[in-house]
Tab-separated table of C-alpha atoms and ligand atoms in Angstrom:
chain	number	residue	atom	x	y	z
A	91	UNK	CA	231.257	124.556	85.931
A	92	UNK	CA	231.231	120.987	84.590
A	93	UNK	CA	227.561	120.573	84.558
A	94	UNK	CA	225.870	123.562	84.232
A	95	UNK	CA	225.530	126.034	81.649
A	96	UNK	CA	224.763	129.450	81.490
A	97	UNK	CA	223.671	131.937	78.444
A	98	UNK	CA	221.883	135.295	78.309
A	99	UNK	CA	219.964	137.078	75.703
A	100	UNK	CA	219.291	140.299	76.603
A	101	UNK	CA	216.864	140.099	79.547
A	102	UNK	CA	216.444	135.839	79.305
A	103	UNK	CA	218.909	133.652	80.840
A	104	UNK	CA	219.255	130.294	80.077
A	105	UNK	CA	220.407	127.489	82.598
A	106	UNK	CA	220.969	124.115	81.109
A	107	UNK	CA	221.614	120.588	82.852
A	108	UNK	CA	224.764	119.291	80.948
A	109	UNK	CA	225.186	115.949	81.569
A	110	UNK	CA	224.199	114.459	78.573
A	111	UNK	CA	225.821	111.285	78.831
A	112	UNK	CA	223.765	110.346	81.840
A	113	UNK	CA	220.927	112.009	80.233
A	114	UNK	CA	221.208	114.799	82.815
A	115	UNK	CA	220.753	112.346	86.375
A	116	UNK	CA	221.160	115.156	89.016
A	117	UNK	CA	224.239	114.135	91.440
A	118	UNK	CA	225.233	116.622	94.076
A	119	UNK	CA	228.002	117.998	92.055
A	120	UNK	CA	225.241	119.299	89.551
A	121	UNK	CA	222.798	120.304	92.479
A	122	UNK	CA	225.763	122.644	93.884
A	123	UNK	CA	226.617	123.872	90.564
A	124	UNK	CA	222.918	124.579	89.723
A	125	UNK	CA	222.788	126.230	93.083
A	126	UNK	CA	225.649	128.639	92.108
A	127	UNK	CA	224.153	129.092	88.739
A	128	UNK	CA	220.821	130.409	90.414
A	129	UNK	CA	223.583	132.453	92.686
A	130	UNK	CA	225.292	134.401	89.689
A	131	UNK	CA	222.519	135.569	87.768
A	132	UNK	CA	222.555	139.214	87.445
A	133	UNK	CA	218.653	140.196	88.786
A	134	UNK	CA	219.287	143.862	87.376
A	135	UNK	CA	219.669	142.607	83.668
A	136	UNK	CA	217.953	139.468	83.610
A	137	UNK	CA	213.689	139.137	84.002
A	138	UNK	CA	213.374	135.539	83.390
A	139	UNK	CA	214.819	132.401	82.906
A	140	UNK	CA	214.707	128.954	81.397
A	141	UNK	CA	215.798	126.163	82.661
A	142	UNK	CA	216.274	123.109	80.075
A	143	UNK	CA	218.615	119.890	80.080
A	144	UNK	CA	221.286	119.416	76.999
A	145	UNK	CA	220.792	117.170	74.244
A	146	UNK	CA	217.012	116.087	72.612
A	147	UNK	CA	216.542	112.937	74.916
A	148	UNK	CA	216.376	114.236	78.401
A	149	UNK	CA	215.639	117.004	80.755
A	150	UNK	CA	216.654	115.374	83.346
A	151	UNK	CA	215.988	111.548	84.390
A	152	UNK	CA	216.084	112.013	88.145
A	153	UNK	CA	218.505	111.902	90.697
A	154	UNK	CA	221.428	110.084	90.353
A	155	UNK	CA	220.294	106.192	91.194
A	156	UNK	CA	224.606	105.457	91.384
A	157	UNK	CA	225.105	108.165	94.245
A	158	UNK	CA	222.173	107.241	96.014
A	159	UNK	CA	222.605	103.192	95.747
A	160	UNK	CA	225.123	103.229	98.669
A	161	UNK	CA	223.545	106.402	101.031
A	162	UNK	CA	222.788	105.459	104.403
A	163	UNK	CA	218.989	107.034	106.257
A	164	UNK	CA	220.995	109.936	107.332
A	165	UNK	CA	222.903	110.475	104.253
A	166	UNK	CA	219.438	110.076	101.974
A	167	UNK	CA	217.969	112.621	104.516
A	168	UNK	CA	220.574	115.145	103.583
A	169	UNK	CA	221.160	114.275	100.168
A	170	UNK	CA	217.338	115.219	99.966
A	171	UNK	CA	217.872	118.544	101.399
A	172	UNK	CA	220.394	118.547	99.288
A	173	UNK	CA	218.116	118.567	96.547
A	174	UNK	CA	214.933	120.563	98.357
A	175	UNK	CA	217.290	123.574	99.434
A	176	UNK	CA	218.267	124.175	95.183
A	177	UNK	CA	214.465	123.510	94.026
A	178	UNK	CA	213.258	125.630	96.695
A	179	UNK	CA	215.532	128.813	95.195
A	180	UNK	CA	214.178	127.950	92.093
A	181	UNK	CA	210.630	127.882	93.308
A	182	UNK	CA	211.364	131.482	95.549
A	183	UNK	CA	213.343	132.898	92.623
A	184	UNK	CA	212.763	136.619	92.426
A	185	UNK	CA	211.756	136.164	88.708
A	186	UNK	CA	209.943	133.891	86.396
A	187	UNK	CA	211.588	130.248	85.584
A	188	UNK	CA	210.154	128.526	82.973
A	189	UNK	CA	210.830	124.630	82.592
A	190	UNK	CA	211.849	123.610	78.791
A	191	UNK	CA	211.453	119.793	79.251
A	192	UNK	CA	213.356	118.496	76.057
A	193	UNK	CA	212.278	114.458	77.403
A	194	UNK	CA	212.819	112.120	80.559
A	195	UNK	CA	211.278	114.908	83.195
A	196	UNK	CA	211.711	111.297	85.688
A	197	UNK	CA	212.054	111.624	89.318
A	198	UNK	CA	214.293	114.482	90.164
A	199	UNK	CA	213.675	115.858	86.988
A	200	UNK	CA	209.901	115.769	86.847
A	201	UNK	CA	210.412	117.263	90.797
A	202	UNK	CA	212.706	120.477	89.209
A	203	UNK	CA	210.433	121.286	86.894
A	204	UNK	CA	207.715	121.138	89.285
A	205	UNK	CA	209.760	124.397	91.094
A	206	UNK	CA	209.435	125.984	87.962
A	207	UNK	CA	206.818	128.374	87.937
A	208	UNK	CA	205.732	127.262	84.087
A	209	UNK	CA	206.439	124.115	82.366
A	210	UNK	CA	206.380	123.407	78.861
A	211	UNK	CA	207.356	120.104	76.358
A	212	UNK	CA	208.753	118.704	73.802
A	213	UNK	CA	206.162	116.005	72.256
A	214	UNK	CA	208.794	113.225	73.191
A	215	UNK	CA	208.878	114.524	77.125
A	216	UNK	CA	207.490	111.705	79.458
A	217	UNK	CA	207.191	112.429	82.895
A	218	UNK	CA	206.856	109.764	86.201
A	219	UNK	CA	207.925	109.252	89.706
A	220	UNK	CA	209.298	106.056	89.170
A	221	UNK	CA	210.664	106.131	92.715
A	222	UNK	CA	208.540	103.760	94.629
A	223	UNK	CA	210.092	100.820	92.075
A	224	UNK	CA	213.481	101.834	93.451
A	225	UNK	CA	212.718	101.191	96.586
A	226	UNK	CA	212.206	105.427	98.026
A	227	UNK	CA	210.164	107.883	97.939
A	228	UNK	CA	210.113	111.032	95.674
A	229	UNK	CA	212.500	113.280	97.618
A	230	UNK	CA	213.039	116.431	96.243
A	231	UNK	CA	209.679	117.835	96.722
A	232	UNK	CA	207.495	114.999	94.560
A	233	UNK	CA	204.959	114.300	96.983
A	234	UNK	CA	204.454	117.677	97.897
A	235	UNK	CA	204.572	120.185	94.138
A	236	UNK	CA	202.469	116.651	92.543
A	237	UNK	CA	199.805	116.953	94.799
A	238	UNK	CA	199.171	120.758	94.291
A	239	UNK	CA	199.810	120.845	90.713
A	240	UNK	CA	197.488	117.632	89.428
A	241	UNK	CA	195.639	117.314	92.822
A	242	UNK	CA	196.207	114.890	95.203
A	243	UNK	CA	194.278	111.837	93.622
A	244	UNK	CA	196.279	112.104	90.186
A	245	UNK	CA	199.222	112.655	92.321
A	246	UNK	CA	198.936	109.455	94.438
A	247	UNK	CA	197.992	107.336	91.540
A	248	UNK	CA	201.273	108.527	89.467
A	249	UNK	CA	203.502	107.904	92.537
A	250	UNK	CA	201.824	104.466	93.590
A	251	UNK	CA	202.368	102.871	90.283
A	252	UNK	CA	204.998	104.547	89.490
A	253	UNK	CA	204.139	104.719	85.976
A	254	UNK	CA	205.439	107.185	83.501
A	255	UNK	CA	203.296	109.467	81.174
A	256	UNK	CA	203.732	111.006	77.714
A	257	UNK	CA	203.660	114.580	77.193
A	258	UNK	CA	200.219	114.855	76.111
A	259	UNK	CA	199.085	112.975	79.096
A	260	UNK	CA	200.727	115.378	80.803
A	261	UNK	CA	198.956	118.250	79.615
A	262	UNK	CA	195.943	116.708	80.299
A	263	UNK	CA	196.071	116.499	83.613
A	264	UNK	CA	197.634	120.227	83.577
A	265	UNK	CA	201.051	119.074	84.560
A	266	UNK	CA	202.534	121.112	81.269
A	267	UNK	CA	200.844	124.443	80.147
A	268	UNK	CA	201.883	123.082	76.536
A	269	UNK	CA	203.217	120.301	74.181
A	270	UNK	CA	205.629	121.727	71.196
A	271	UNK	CA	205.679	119.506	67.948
A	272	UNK	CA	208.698	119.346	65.878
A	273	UNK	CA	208.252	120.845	62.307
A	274	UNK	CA	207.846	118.370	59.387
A	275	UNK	CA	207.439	118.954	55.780
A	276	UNK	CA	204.961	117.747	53.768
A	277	UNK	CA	207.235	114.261	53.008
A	278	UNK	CA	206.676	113.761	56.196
A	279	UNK	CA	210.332	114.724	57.374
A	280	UNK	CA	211.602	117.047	60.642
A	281	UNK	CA	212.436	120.307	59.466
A	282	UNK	CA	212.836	121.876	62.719
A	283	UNK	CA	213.684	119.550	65.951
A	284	UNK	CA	210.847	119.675	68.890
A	285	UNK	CA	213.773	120.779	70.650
A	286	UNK	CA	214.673	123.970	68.809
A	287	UNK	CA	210.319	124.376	68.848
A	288	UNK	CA	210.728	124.184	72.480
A	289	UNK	CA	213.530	126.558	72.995
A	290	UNK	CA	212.227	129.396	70.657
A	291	UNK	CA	208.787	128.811	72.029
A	292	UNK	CA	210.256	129.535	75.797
A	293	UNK	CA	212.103	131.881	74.458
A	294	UNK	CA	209.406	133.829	73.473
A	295	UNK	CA	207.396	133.270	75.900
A	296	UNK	CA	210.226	134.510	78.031
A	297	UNK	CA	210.511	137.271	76.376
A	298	UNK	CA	206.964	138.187	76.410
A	299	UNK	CA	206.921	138.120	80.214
A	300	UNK	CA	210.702	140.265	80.085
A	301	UNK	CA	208.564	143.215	78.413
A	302	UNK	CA	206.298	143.743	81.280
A	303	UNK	CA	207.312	145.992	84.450
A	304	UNK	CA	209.619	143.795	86.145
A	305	UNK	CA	208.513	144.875	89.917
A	306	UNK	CA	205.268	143.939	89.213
A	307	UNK	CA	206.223	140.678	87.268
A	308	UNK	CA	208.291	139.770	90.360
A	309	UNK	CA	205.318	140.690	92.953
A	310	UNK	CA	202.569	138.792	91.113
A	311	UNK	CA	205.038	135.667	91.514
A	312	UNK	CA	205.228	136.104	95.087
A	313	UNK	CA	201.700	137.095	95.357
A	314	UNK	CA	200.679	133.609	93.859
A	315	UNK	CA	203.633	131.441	96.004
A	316	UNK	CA	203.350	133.183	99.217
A	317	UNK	CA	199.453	133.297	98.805
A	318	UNK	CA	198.726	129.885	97.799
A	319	UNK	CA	200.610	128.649	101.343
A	320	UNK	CA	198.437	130.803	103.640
A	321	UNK	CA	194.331	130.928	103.930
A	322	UNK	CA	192.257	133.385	101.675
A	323	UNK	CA	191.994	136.157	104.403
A	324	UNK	CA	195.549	136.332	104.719
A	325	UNK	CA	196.347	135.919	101.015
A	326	UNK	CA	194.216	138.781	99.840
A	327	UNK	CA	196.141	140.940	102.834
A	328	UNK	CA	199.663	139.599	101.166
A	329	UNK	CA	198.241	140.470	97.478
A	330	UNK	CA	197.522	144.247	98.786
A	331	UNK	CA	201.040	144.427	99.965
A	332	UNK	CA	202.360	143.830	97.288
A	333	UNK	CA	199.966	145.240	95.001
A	334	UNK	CA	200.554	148.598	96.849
A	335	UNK	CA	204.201	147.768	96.733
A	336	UNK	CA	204.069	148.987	93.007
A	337	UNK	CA	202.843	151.842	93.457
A	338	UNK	CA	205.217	155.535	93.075
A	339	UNK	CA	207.904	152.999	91.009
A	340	UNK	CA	209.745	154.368	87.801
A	341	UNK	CA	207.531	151.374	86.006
A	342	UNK	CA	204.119	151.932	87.472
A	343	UNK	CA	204.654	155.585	86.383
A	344	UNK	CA	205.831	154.763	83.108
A	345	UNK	CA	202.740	151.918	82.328
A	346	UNK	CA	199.935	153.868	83.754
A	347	UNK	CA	201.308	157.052	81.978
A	348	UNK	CA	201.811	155.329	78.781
A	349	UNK	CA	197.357	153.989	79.092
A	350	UNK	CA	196.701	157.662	79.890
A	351	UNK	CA	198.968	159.460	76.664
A	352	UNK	CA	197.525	156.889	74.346
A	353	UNK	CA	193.806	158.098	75.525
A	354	UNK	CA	194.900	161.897	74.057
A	355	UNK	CA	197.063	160.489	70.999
A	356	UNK	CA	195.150	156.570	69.925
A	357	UNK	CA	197.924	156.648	67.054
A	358	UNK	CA	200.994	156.317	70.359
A	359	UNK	CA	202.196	152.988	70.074
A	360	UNK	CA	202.759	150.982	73.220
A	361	UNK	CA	205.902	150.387	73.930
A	362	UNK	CA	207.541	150.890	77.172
A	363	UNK	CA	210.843	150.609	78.427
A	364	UNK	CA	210.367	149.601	82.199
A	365	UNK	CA	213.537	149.927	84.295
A	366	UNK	CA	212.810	148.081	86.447
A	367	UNK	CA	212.971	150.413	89.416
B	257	CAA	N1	220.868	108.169	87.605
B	257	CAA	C1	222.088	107.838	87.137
B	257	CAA	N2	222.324	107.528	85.847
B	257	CAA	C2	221.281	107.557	84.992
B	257	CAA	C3	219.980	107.894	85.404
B	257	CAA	C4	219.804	108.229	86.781
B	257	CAA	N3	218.602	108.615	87.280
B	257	CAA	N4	219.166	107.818	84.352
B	257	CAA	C5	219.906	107.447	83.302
B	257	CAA	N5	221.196	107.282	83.681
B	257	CAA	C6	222.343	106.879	82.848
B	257	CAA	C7	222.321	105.387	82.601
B	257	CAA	O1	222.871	104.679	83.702
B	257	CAA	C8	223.160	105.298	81.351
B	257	CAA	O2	224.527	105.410	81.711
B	257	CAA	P1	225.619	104.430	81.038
B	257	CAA	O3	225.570	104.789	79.574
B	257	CAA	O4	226.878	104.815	81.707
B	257	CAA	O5	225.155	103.039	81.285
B	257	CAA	C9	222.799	106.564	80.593
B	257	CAA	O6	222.226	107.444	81.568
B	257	CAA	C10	221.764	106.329	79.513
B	257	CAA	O7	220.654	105.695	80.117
B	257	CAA	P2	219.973	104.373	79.528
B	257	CAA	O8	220.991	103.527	78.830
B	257	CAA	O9	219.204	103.719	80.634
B	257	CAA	O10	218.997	105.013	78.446
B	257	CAA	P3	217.615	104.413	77.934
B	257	CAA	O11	217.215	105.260	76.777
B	257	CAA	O12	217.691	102.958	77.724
B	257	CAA	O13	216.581	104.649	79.129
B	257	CAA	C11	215.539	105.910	80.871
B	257	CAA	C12	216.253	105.956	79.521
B	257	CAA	C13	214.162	105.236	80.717
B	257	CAA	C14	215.328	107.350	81.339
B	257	CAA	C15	216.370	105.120	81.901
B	257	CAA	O14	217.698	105.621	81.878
B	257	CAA	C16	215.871	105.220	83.292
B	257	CAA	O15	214.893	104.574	83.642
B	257	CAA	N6	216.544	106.015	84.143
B	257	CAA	C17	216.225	106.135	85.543
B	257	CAA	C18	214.972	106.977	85.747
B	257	CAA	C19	214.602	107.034	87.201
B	257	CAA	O16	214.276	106.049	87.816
B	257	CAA	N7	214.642	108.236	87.787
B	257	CAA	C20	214.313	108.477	89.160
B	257	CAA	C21	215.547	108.450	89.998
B	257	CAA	S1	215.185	108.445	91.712
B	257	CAA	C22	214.918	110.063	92.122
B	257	CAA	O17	214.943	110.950	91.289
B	257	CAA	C23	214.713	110.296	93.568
B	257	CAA	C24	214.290	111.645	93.945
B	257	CAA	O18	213.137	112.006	93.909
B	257	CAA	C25	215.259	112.583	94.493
């Protein structure tokens, strides 16, 4: 792939948007190759991922404004489902994704973090819908993931003006779950980037969430998506699906045996090795 990387360690894989040059714009040769990226990842190994753009500048700083300059209403209608059909996998992935905005989150980009299920910054990220100044819409999901996230007031207000917002902005209206600072001596210079703070914070983050039993991990995610779309009597009736879903797996075995050992012997330490079946 030309535009998309791919790492694991251990049970965290690590998708990054490689396009530095055009601080990671999203054209539909990166949109299939993130697509295929989402494809190959190997669900029996990995338990959660991060997605993050290359370089320190930008996540990513929207869709590409070169490819779209020329589309006509029917291609624009495709080239959004284009983009919808990739966030959506991202938003239905089986496992955790968290967003590691390293700057511009603009447009497209703010809209693919959005399918993340957690995002978290650098303290140079800024974050907008800038596309009502170009003359469209948000079209990869903007109108719809703002609106639930920050509510629909904040929403409107960000995508009327159009205006961009820092990161701390950002986590003030609870569009991040966190800002990471870069490290600086007592001179006042960086020791350690924001960036690398970002990545080793997701990282452990993700690894945090990679400890826990991975059916459950996976069924609280759908839990939350699947029950935030329907009405309360029907989400508590998906919950207890999947809830009971758990139940007589290797892992529920292993953590609820683990609680009930450490009860006889308090000096057990608690570690368990879910396997995730
Ligand atoms: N599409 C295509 N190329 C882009 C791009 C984009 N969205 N954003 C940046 N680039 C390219 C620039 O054209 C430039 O390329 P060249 O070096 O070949 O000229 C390179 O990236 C570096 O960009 P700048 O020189 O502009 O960098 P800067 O530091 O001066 O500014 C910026 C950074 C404020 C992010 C500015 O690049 C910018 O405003 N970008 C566009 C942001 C935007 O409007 N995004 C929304 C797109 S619409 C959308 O996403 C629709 C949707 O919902 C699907």
């Amino acid at each position: 792939m030309d535009y998309v990387l791919y790492e694991q360690k251990d049970a965290i894989g690590i998708i990054t948007i490689n396009r530095e040059k055009a601080l990671n714009a999203l054209n539909s040769q990166v949109l299939d190759e993130l697509n295929e990226a989402f494809d190959a990842v190997d669900l029996n190994t990995v338990r959660c991922l991060i997605l993050t753009g290359a370089g320190e500048k930008s996540f990513v700083a929207g869709a590409d404004i070169g490819e779209m300059s020329t589309l006509t209403k029917a291609e624009g209608e495709s080239f959004g489902k284009k983009g919808n059909d990739v966030f959506r996998k991202i938003e239905t992935f089986p496992i955790p994704v968290i967003a590691a905005i390293n700057g511009f989150a603009l447009g497209g980009g703010c809209e693919i973090s959005m399918s993340c299920d957690i995002r978290i910054c650098s303290e140079n990220a800024m974050f907008g819908q800038p596309e009502v100044g170009l003359g469209i819409t948000p079209g990869f999901g903007g109108t719809q993931r703002l609106a639930r996230l920050v509510g629909a007031g904040m929403a409107k207000q960000l995508i009327y003006t159009a205006r961009n917002i820092k990161a701390d902005e950002a986590y003030r209206i609870g569009l991040v779950n966190d800002v990471i600072k870069a490290t600086v001596d007592e001179a006042g210079n960086i020791t350690v980037s924001a960036k690398d703070n970002l990545m080793a914070a997701a990282e452990k983050m993700a690894g945090t969430i990679a400890k826990n039993a991975p059916i459950a991990v996976r069924n609280c995610k759908k839990a939350i998506n699947d029950g935030l779309e329907a009405d309360m009597d029907k989400a508590i009736v998906i919950e207890e699906k999947l809830f009971g879903d758990c139940f007589e797996t290797e892992d529920q075995k292993a953590g609820m045996g683990n609680f009930l050992k450490k009860k006889d012997d308090p000096t057990k330490v608690k570690v368990v090795d879910f396997k995730n079946c």
